[in-house]
Amino acid sequence: MTAELVRGQNHPLSQVRLEVRVSAGRPVVAGATLSDEQGRVRGAEWVAHPGAPTLPGLEVSKQAAADHRLAFDLDALPGTVHRVSVLLALPAGVGPVRFGAVAAPFVAVTGLDGSEVASYTITGLDTESAVVALELYRRQGAWKVRAVGQGYAGGLAELLTDQGLPEARRLADSINEAVAQGLARSVPAPPPRTPDADRSRHAAASAPGPDQPYAGPQGASGTVPPLQTPSSSPYDTPGGQGVTVPQPGYQGGTAQPDPSAVAQPSGPTTGPVDYSHPGRRTSAPPPPPPTAPPAPPGQPARPVAGDATGWSMEERLYNQVWGMFEDLARSTAAYRSAVDFADSRMEQELDKALSDPRSRIGGQSEAAREAAQAKHADLVDQARAALDRDLAQLAAEADVVEPALPAAYARWDNPVWHGYRVPMEIPMAVRLGDLHLPESEELSIPMLVRLPLERGLWIDSGRATLEDSLADSDELRRLAMDTAVANAARLLAVHPAGEFTVHVIDPAGSAAPSLAPLVRSGVLDGPPAAGATGVADVLTRLTQRVDLVQMAVRGGAADSLPPGLDTAEQLLIVNDFPHGFDDRAVTQLRYLADEGPAVGVHLMLVADREDAAGYGPLLDPLWRGLLRLTPVPDDHLADPWVGHAWVYEPALVPPGSQVLQQVLSQVAAARRSWNR
């Protein structure tokens, strides 16, 4: 079955001899770049393009065409290659200059027999004239394909520069020259593009000409969606091709190695792709990630903490965590799909057996029912065995990754907190809880959110969506405030001294027990604001700060901010919202939620959704704009790839632990020293 990918989604490859087929509707240039474990293209000899169409393990077309067929032999790639990026570009000086003016390119990864493995339609392009369509990359010793769709308005020169190629402009000019020479030859128009509905059954016909096959980016975040994303990650974010006729001499889609190419063997590197493009950085490359010792024959590779791509151990661990999230989502989706298929097949067989009245006589109907149920059980058992195998591998990886996480990513019971020191730099992400699925309750994936926060948080203290919880209303409100304090303390702990300020609004003073660690340690900007006057004072000060910073940024006069203005990131915790808020205060709060994150002011509401509904539709945008978290486990978070409802579990301090007070004491001491 073909996997129809969306931007940022990946899919495993079960074979190493492949073709990437591109259908663009008009002539485009197809190429590929090879990247090492840091995501860098080492030189022009690592780029396959119309002027140099052959590299070890891949071949690309010699000219621009509406359709391309690019050939890969992943086992023949140099050992130093971590991923292959498939590139598309519009020919310079001929026809449209942006992908937004042409039909969305369609890319498919197929076997040598033409059967599609994965496909991707590159949508959302506008002013871009070059795009990274797909990437083939290694993870845990296996190859995967990821849909990228990352476009570049600056064309091939900008794309190659982003991948770390020093002579990007010169190489882009040589590619355009080779394409211009190819276009000088008469190329007949290609046949009509294959309809979308038939792509899974018919390969697109190739345009006649001396085209040759080819090979191949990098979201969470995302992050994608990351992008990501980065999603991204969801949270962050966190990047087409054609079909060409192979020349004589192209044997079965396998590109012949070029002895003149650079190929030094090295161990494969695993991990999800970092869409921030390390080529933009000016620091020296990091040391290579750790590698696992060779596994016994027939055994999976032993997991190693930090073996993903990245320029620091923190970044590698972040990418590794999101790779685990993607793998768990994919494995569970495959299991659920197999179970649905088994259920549907059993129903069809029972309907067919019972549709004939004659089968109801004697024991024929019972025999048919037992046979259908046996087939159903066999299919489900096979699917569960595959899922259990994947879960065992992920659990082994989690066992080595969790103890190696830095403080920003670690649980509160991780020993890393006992050696805590106030950091000098802001981390790239922070842990706000854990995620798991019903099929894998014992396997939790850290929920990492990129910093700075792009949206506020709503800690839901109501019972409307937490009916399965055994806690009463008062207990839920206390747990919600404890969750808010734990998250605020973590944000304070992972920022350098003086780089993060916390304000608290507690109109009725009901959160005093939960706020005690923050108040006793002295890390708050001031005492929790109470009463209508306190609420108005804090909201007015933060609103004025947002206005001042916005005007300074938009006017290009950041140096003109008042000398006493606190330029640190600001977090406002509001307890028991909307009690104690009048219409003006609610309007100010909405303004902070909408405009604050862009200028470093973030919101954390502790509120019952039903109580807030009393304001009517006024607060609906606030509810939709904040990331909802719960003080008890709840399945309310959905990922954009396969639509799983992930169970969120808050990151709370273990009962009786003094780690929170110890960490906050160090933060307070560092803040006092910094303010001297």
XYZ file of C-alpha atoms in Angstrom:
676
model
C 0.000 0.000 0.000
C 1.332 3.433 -0.948
C 1.963 5.884 1.881
C 0.698 9.324 0.872
C 2.975 11.623 2.835
C 2.396 15.165 4.022
C 5.111 17.696 4.763
C 7.381 16.477 7.587
C 6.055 12.898 7.600
C 8.409 9.943 7.148
C 8.025 6.339 6.005
C 10.354 3.320 6.260
C 11.983 1.897 3.131
C 12.028 -1.882 2.884
C 14.403 -1.980 -0.110
C 17.587 -0.185 -1.061
C 17.290 -0.187 -4.873
C 14.684 2.446 -5.636
C 13.509 5.048 -8.081
C 12.207 8.526 -7.344
C 9.700 9.551 -9.987
C 8.776 13.172 -10.523
C 5.824 14.581 -12.399
C 5.784 18.379 -12.592
C 3.571 19.207 -15.578
C 6.296 21.383 -17.121
C 10.104 21.114 -17.469
C 11.981 21.257 -14.167
C 15.564 20.491 -13.177
C 16.127 17.472 -10.941
C 19.188 16.926 -8.785
C 20.430 15.454 -5.527
C 22.883 16.238 -2.760
C 24.688 13.922 -0.356
C 25.030 15.038 3.266
C 27.193 13.809 6.115
C 26.132 13.251 9.728
C 26.170 17.023 10.405
C 23.857 17.692 7.456
C 26.609 19.345 5.380
C 27.345 18.862 1.692
C 31.144 18.591 1.688
C 31.749 19.839 -1.840
C 30.571 20.018 -5.437
C 31.528 16.352 -5.854
C 28.625 15.522 -3.503
C 26.018 17.109 -5.803
C 24.400 15.242 -8.702
C 22.972 17.571 -11.379
C 22.490 17.723 -15.171
C 26.160 18.647 -15.667
C 27.361 15.729 -13.495
C 24.466 13.268 -13.357
C 26.208 10.286 -11.747
C 27.434 9.764 -8.195
C 28.105 6.515 -6.344
C 24.693 4.991 -5.704
C 22.569 7.418 -7.719
C 21.892 8.902 -11.145
C 19.876 11.970 -12.142
C 18.638 13.434 -15.393
C 20.913 15.267 -17.842
C 18.340 17.888 -18.801
C 15.180 19.657 -17.663
C 11.986 17.685 -18.271
C 8.403 17.526 -17.099
C 8.940 13.975 -15.829
C 11.994 12.347 -14.272
C 12.973 8.907 -13.083
C 15.894 9.021 -10.654
C 17.734 5.839 -9.671
C 19.113 4.933 -6.253
C 21.150 2.096 -4.815
C 21.382 3.051 -1.142
C 23.876 0.286 -0.363
C 26.260 1.755 -2.951
C 26.341 5.192 -1.300
C 29.576 6.175 0.475
C 29.628 5.222 4.133
C 29.978 8.876 5.151
C 26.618 9.764 3.588
C 23.858 10.163 6.178
C 21.094 11.418 3.895
C 20.315 12.179 0.276
C 18.229 15.248 -0.625
C 16.181 15.281 -3.822
C 16.073 18.760 -5.371
C 13.809 20.404 -7.965
C 14.339 23.786 -9.621
C 12.739 25.819 -12.390
C 15.093 26.405 -15.360
C 16.582 29.912 -15.261
C 15.401 32.274 -17.995
C 12.777 29.879 -19.396
C 9.086 29.932 -18.489
C 7.726 30.645 -15.008
C 10.141 31.852 -12.329
C 8.207 30.564 -9.294
C 6.558 27.281 -8.376
C 3.417 29.125 -7.328
C 2.655 29.705 -11.019
C 2.768 26.005 -11.983
C 0.999 22.835 -10.917
C 2.148 21.285 -7.656
C 4.936 18.776 -8.396
C 4.241 15.146 -7.523
C 7.017 12.872 -6.253
C 6.849 9.111 -5.742
C 9.363 6.619 -4.359
C 8.944 3.302 -6.174
C 10.543 -0.098 -6.370
C 12.272 -1.246 -9.532
C 9.032 -2.940 -10.573
C 7.176 0.391 -10.474
C 5.240 -0.311 -7.259
C 4.892 2.866 -5.221
C 6.293 2.901 -1.691
C 5.497 6.515 -0.799
C 4.262 9.605 -2.615
C 4.176 13.312 -1.879
C 2.486 16.259 -3.619
C 4.475 19.440 -2.917
C 1.830 22.033 -2.110
C 2.081 25.465 -0.523
C 4.861 26.825 -2.765
C 4.655 30.432 -3.965
C 7.701 32.576 -4.813
C 10.162 29.682 -4.541
C 12.115 28.661 -7.649
C 13.943 25.715 -6.028
C 12.741 23.153 -3.513
C 14.040 20.218 -1.484
C 11.364 17.657 -2.271
C 12.347 14.527 -0.348
C 15.156 13.170 1.726
C 16.293 9.616 2.182
C 18.045 9.208 5.526
C 19.389 6.546 7.853
C 17.876 5.831 11.273
C 18.872 2.919 13.490
C 20.714 1.362 10.550
C 17.614 1.460 8.316
C 16.635 3.880 5.547
C 13.577 6.108 5.609
C 12.042 8.714 3.315
C 10.742 12.059 4.553
C 8.545 14.575 2.722
C 10.235 17.985 2.999
C 8.857 20.575 0.557
C 11.322 23.283 1.721
C 11.354 26.011 -0.948
C 13.888 28.767 -1.696
C 13.038 32.030 -3.433
C 16.749 32.507 -4.180
C 16.846 29.409 -6.348
C 19.538 26.743 -6.426
C 22.214 29.099 -5.105
C 20.284 29.751 -1.893
C 19.318 26.086 -1.534
C 22.917 24.856 -1.889
C 24.191 27.582 0.439
C 21.668 26.447 3.056
C 23.102 22.942 2.852
C 26.579 24.206 3.687
C 28.176 24.135 0.219
C 30.960 26.767 0.078
C 30.930 27.286 -3.708
C 27.137 27.275 -3.967
C 26.808 30.272 -6.330
C 29.425 28.954 -8.771
C 27.900 25.473 -8.817
C 24.374 26.891 -9.321
C 25.648 28.863 -12.343
C 27.241 25.745 -13.828
C 23.995 23.785 -13.327
C 21.977 26.512 -15.067
C 24.494 26.524 -17.936
C 24.207 22.748 -18.341
C 20.411 23.000 -18.295
C 20.478 25.777 -20.919
C 22.587 23.589 -23.201
C 20.135 20.727 -22.725
C 17.149 22.956 -23.478
C 18.809 24.000 -26.732
C 18.047 20.502 -27.999
C 14.509 19.846 -29.193
C 12.572 17.868 -26.620
C 9.051 16.659 -27.546
C 6.250 17.453 -25.111
C 5.581 14.702 -22.549
C 2.354 12.688 -22.482
C -0.530 13.904 -20.283
C 0.069 13.632 -16.558
C -1.316 10.516 -14.918
C -4.488 11.255 -12.895
C -4.040 11.214 -9.125
C -6.450 8.317 -8.731
C -4.386 6.092 -11.058
C -0.922 6.784 -9.681
C -0.978 3.699 -7.520
C -1.541 1.502 -10.575
C 0.177 3.170 -13.533
C 3.606 4.743 -13.788
C 3.737 8.034 -15.637
C 5.132 7.808 -19.127
C 8.542 9.357 -19.648
C 9.467 12.058 -22.095
C 11.793 10.907 -24.881
C 15.310 12.185 -24.585
C 18.651 11.324 -23.064
C 17.485 11.643 -19.464
C 19.056 9.513 -16.803
C 17.912 8.424 -13.361
C 18.894 10.222 -10.093
C 19.048 10.254 -6.118
C 18.304 12.273 -2.585
C 16.419 17.202 3.008
C 15.472 18.092 5.768
C 10.891 20.059 10.086
C 9.386 18.590 14.372
C 10.967 20.412 14.012
C 8.885 20.064 12.933
C 8.737 20.877 12.797
C 7.951 20.555 10.425
C 6.834 19.820 12.075
C 8.491 20.463 14.398
C 8.939 22.611 10.661
C 7.878 20.578 12.816
C 7.026 21.734 11.893
C 9.288 21.809 13.810
C 7.427 21.100 14.929
C 8.632 21.638 14.984
C 7.059 18.814 16.893
C 4.914 19.684 16.997
C 5.620 21.823 18.524
C 8.218 23.537 16.385
C 9.011 23.118 13.175
C 9.211 22.242 12.465
C 10.581 20.758 2.654
C 9.283 17.780 -5.989
C 10.436 15.448 -8.855
C 9.568 13.733 -12.394
C 10.047 10.710 -14.661
C 12.728 10.302 -17.327
C 13.730 7.477 -19.650
C 16.974 5.787 -18.575
C 19.824 5.766 -21.069
C 21.300 2.575 -22.431
C 23.634 1.199 -19.849
C 21.325 1.892 -16.889
C 20.910 -1.544 -15.369
C 17.930 -2.161 -13.157
C 18.048 1.151 -11.325
C 21.487 0.569 -9.815
C 23.965 3.354 -10.286
C 27.566 2.239 -10.816
C 30.065 3.604 -8.299
C 32.433 6.325 -9.422
C 35.956 5.513 -8.222
C 36.935 9.181 -8.361
C 34.312 10.235 -5.801
C 35.157 10.824 -2.160
C 33.958 7.891 -0.061
C 35.330 7.247 3.381
C 33.499 4.560 5.352
C 31.979 5.403 8.673
C 29.223 4.085 10.872
C 25.669 5.139 10.029
C 24.153 7.962 12.058
C 20.544 7.905 13.103
C 17.922 10.413 14.131
C 15.254 12.720 12.753
C 16.215 15.553 10.506
C 17.040 19.020 11.851
C 15.414 21.587 9.581
C 17.363 24.495 11.064
C 20.168 23.692 8.572
C 23.457 23.641 10.470
C 25.149 25.203 7.438
C 23.925 28.557 8.696
C 26.085 28.291 11.764
C 29.551 29.754 11.914
C 30.994 27.644 14.733
C 33.255 24.685 14.139
C 31.579 21.345 13.443
C 30.871 19.271 16.546
C 32.470 15.911 17.186
C 30.624 12.999 15.603
C 27.768 11.500 17.614
C 28.347 8.330 19.612
C 27.878 5.025 17.865
C 26.786 1.692 19.256
C 29.091 -1.330 19.246
C 28.335 -3.832 16.493
C 25.239 -5.890 17.210
C 25.242 -9.680 16.948
C 24.047 -11.046 13.598
C 20.290 -10.915 13.296
C 19.917 -8.576 16.266
C 18.806 -4.918 16.049
C 21.375 -2.212 16.652
C 21.861 -1.365 20.311
C 20.401 2.057 21.128
C 22.772 4.880 22.056
C 21.801 8.168 23.661
C 22.527 11.140 21.431
C 23.130 9.290 18.170
C 20.807 11.575 16.174
C 21.912 14.435 13.955
C 22.804 17.695 15.683
C 25.507 20.226 16.483
C 25.431 19.569 20.213
C 24.442 16.731 22.505
C 21.372 18.734 23.521
C 20.266 19.048 19.907
C 20.982 15.392 19.200
C 18.923 14.279 22.174
C 16.093 16.592 21.127
C 16.089 15.090 17.622
C 16.327 11.577 19.027
C 13.296 12.124 21.271
C 11.242 13.370 18.345
C 12.439 10.437 16.259
C 11.100 8.121 18.959
C 7.800 10.030 18.919
C 7.503 9.605 15.148
C 8.402 5.919 15.291
C 5.833 5.230 18.012
C 3.162 7.138 16.064
C 3.937 5.216 12.872
C 4.039 1.779 14.537
C 0.766 2.368 16.362
C -0.899 3.659 13.196
C 0.197 0.520 11.341
C -1.187 -1.686 14.124
C -4.536 0.108 14.211
C -4.808 -0.045 10.433
C -4.122 -3.787 10.481
C -6.778 -4.350 13.178
C -9.311 -2.293 11.198
C -8.541 -4.369 8.111
C -8.996 -7.593 10.066
C -12.346 -6.398 11.446
C -13.566 -5.356 8.006
C -12.454 -8.625 6.426
C -14.194 -10.711 9.087
C -17.440 -8.768 8.616
C -17.294 -9.264 4.857
C -16.679 -12.999 5.182
C -19.522 -13.398 7.687
C -21.910 -11.402 5.506
C -20.974 -13.496 2.484
C -21.376 -16.773 4.366
C -24.723 -15.851 5.887
C -26.204 -14.219 2.782
C -27.061 -17.666 1.375
C -30.025 -19.156 3.293
C -28.736 -22.646 2.564
C -25.652 -22.010 4.676
C -27.865 -21.549 7.724
C -28.862 -25.198 7.662
C -26.726 -27.557 9.629
C -23.357 -26.474 10.891
C -22.177 -24.535 7.821
C -22.859 -21.107 9.314
C -21.087 -21.970 12.537
C -18.090 -23.325 10.626
C -17.944 -20.164 8.491
C -18.108 -17.997 11.605
C -15.309 -19.934 13.303
C -13.126 -19.775 10.164
C -13.625 -15.984 9.867
C -12.868 -15.461 13.534
C -9.726 -17.604 13.279
C -8.453 -15.533 10.340
C -9.264 -12.368 12.254
C -7.371 -13.531 15.329
C -4.382 -14.551 13.216
C -4.181 -11.151 11.526
C -4.506 -9.302 14.823
C -1.837 -11.498 16.432
C 0.571 -10.786 13.573
C -0.063 -7.046 13.868
C 0.393 -7.145 17.638
C 3.644 -9.083 17.299
C 5.001 -6.418 14.938
C 3.904 -3.667 17.324
C 5.440 -5.424 20.327
C 8.718 -5.760 18.447
C 8.757 -2.016 17.704
C 7.747 -1.176 21.280
C 10.560 -3.320 22.680
C 13.085 -1.488 20.507
C 11.704 1.913 21.527
C 11.617 0.922 25.199
C 15.279 -0.083 25.008
C 16.068 3.276 23.411
C 14.069 5.140 26.073
C 15.991 3.321 28.814
C 19.282 4.795 27.577
C 17.953 8.195 26.478
C 16.053 9.174 29.642
C 19.067 9.085 32.013
C 21.149 11.084 29.503
C 18.703 13.988 29.139
C 19.788 17.461 30.283
C 17.852 19.220 33.015
C 15.580 21.057 30.572
C 14.413 17.705 29.117
C 14.559 15.540 32.245
C 11.875 14.476 34.696
C 12.029 15.940 38.172
C 13.174 12.575 39.543
C 16.171 12.448 37.182
C 19.519 12.554 39.066
C 20.678 15.368 36.746
C 18.775 17.805 38.989
C 20.986 16.906 41.960
C 23.950 18.378 40.089
C 21.991 21.361 38.826
C 23.768 24.639 38.131
C 22.152 27.783 36.725
C 22.837 27.647 32.966
C 24.650 30.282 30.934
C 22.591 29.746 27.785
C 18.909 29.236 26.988
C 18.157 25.640 25.907
C 16.433 24.885 22.635
C 13.427 23.212 24.306
C 11.832 22.383 27.643
C 9.877 19.367 28.894
C 6.253 20.019 29.846
C 5.155 16.443 30.446
C 5.040 12.998 28.864
C 3.016 11.420 26.057
C 1.901 7.848 25.529
C -0.716 5.880 23.604
C -3.232 3.302 24.906
C -1.372 0.497 23.108
C 1.880 1.444 24.868
C 1.039 2.777 28.303
C 4.401 1.712 29.747
C 6.345 3.633 27.066
C 6.291 7.416 27.526
C 7.864 9.964 25.195
C 8.988 13.312 26.671
C 6.819 16.203 25.481
C 9.407 18.796 24.456
C 8.330 22.327 23.503
C 10.698 24.693 21.726
C 11.880 27.885 23.405
C 11.011 30.685 23.412
C 7.365 29.693 23.815
C 5.263 30.548 20.784
C 1.944 30.266 22.625
C 0.698 30.400 26.177
C -0.540 27.530 28.345
C -3.997 26.801 29.747
C -3.837 24.446 32.732
C -7.391 23.083 32.803
C -8.679 22.678 36.362
C -12.256 21.742 35.405
C -14.049 18.421 35.566
C -15.915 18.652 32.242
C -13.171 16.872 30.323
C -11.686 14.976 33.274
C -14.657 12.850 34.264
C -12.524 9.736 34.705
C -10.426 11.408 37.382
C -11.060 10.369 40.981
C -10.071 13.812 42.288
C -12.765 16.233 43.404
C -12.995 19.846 42.226
C -10.820 21.292 44.991
C -8.176 18.638 44.485
C -8.135 19.265 40.716
C -7.669 22.993 41.272
C -4.754 22.301 43.615
C -3.188 19.848 41.170
C -3.614 22.346 38.340
C -1.783 25.032 40.325
C 0.942 22.531 41.280
C 1.377 21.782 37.573
C 1.647 25.490 36.799
C 4.243 26.010 39.544
C 6.299 23.005 38.407
C 6.348 24.289 34.819
C 7.173 27.825 35.915
C 10.004 26.549 38.130
C 11.408 24.537 35.246
C 11.310 27.583 32.952
C 13.123 29.609 35.605
C 15.692 26.855 36.106
C 16.609 26.441 32.426
C 17.103 30.160 31.746
C 20.250 32.082 32.706
C 20.007 34.354 35.727
C 18.061 37.493 34.904
C 16.726 36.124 31.602
C 13.293 35.022 32.873
C 10.813 36.853 35.133
C 7.656 35.390 36.670
C 4.568 37.351 37.765
C 1.605 35.785 39.585
C -2.021 36.911 39.799
C -3.975 35.149 42.553
C -7.097 37.317 43.069
C -8.456 35.453 46.100
C -5.165 34.161 47.497
C -6.381 30.574 47.154
C -3.146 29.296 45.593
C -0.851 30.209 48.505
C 0.104 26.558 49.368
C 1.057 25.744 45.776
C 2.906 29.051 45.301
C 4.919 28.611 48.499
C 8.101 27.300 46.772
C 8.178 30.305 44.434
C 7.423 32.806 47.197
C 9.851 31.374 49.782
C 12.753 31.220 47.343
C 12.241 34.827 46.223
C 12.274 34.093 42.480
C 9.044 36.006 41.772
C 9.088 39.549 40.453
C 6.930 40.531 43.424
C 4.323 39.112 45.803
C 1.343 37.438 44.097
C -1.128 40.135 43.064
C -4.492 39.892 44.843
C -7.777 41.746 44.509
C -9.012 43.880 41.644
C -6.320 46.503 42.211
C -3.484 43.979 42.071
C -4.899 42.377 38.917
C -5.200 45.750 37.172
C -1.677 46.813 38.188
C 0.080 43.697 36.834
C -1.922 43.616 33.601
C -1.323 47.325 32.969
C 2.444 46.993 33.452
C 2.731 43.993 31.152
C 0.463 45.540 28.530
C 2.581 48.699 28.504
C 5.719 46.579 28.155
C 4.273 44.792 25.115
C 3.330 48.153 23.549
C 6.783 49.667 24.156
C 8.717 46.702 22.793
C 6.440 46.413 19.757
C 6.896 50.089 18.899
C 10.659 49.843 19.363
C 10.945 46.724 17.201
C 8.685 47.991 14.435
C 10.418 51.369 14.421
C 13.880 49.823 14.392
C 14.776 51.676 17.595
C 15.367 48.901 20.119
C 18.050 51.043 21.810
C 15.458 53.660 22.711
C 13.644 51.508 25.288
C 13.447 53.058 28.776
C 16.541 52.236 30.894
C 14.522 50.541 33.656
C 12.571 48.239 31.346
C 13.010 44.551 32.147
C 14.038 42.983 28.832
C 13.921 39.418 30.161
C 11.287 36.905 29.047
C 8.126 37.417 31.127
C 5.713 34.744 32.356
C 2.357 35.666 33.887
C 0.640 32.955 35.958
C -3.071 33.612 36.510
C -4.858 31.446 39.077
C -8.586 30.747 39.146
C -9.339 32.751 36.022
C -11.771 34.501 35.358
C -12.620 35.211 39.034
C -11.545 38.742 39.919
C -11.409 39.909 36.276
C -13.639 42.661 34.901
C -14.194 43.296 31.189
C -11.159 45.567 30.913
C -8.903 42.983 32.577
C -10.196 40.228 30.284
C -9.484 42.389 27.230
C -5.944 43.055 28.459
C -5.401 39.351 29.066
C -6.515 38.518 25.539
C -4.150 41.176 24.219
C -1.242 39.638 26.134
C -2.098 36.169 24.834
C -2.222 37.384 21.212
C 0.625 39.906 21.080
C 2.802 38.958 24.046
C 4.726 35.888 22.787
C 6.250 37.821 19.879
C 7.896 40.249 22.325
C 8.686 37.878 25.179
C 5.523 37.992 27.331
C 3.918 34.601 27.917
C 0.702 33.563 29.634
C -0.131 30.588 31.859
C -3.784 30.379 32.881
C -5.071 28.040 35.568
C -8.789 27.941 34.889
C -11.917 25.862 34.552
C -13.213 25.974 30.982
C -16.832 25.943 32.176
C -16.233 28.950 34.437
C -14.610 30.826 31.572
C -17.578 29.977 29.341
C -19.638 32.409 31.413
C -18.062 35.232 29.426
C -19.529 33.788 26.242
C -17.640 33.883 22.934
C -15.308 36.606 24.242
C -12.885 34.025 25.611
C -13.170 31.466 22.794
C -10.117 32.887 20.964
C -8.177 32.718 24.213
C -9.125 29.065 24.697
C -8.156 28.194 21.118
C -4.923 30.188 21.177
C -3.401 28.559 24.269
C -1.939 25.071 24.561
C -4.218 23.089 26.872
C -2.559 20.946 29.529
C -4.215 18.964 32.328
C -3.181 18.253 35.929
C -4.055 14.554 35.529
C -3.494 12.198 32.562
C -5.883 12.970 29.714
C -6.026 12.035 25.997
C -6.619 15.478 24.489
C -3.461 16.090 22.407
C -3.605 15.098 18.727
C -0.612 14.954 16.398
C -0.903 16.253 12.815
C 0.624 13.209 11.116
C -1.722 10.333 11.866
C -4.260 11.953 14.202
C -3.513 9.896 17.298
C -5.081 11.114 20.536
C -2.011 11.124 22.774
C -2.411 10.774 26.521
C -0.716 13.717 28.224
C 0.729 13.289 31.711
C 2.023 16.373 33.563
C 5.617 16.652 34.766
C 5.067 16.982 38.512
C 7.600 16.915 41.331
C 7.546 13.557 43.191
C 5.747 13.771 46.572
C 8.122 14.583 49.407
C 10.968 15.573 47.080
C 13.016 18.663 47.953
C 14.454 19.015 44.459
C 12.170 21.927 43.555
C 13.196 23.988 46.593
C 16.890 23.228 46.023
C 16.731 24.276 42.373
C 14.788 27.458 43.109
C 17.235 28.384 45.861
C 20.097 28.257 43.368
C 18.081 30.297 40.868
C 17.353 32.935 43.513
C 21.022 33.111 44.555
C 22.127 33.514 40.945
C 19.544 36.262 40.401
C 20.776 38.174 43.454
C 24.356 37.929 42.254
C 23.351 39.025 38.748
C 21.428 42.064 40.061
C 24.352 43.433 42.083
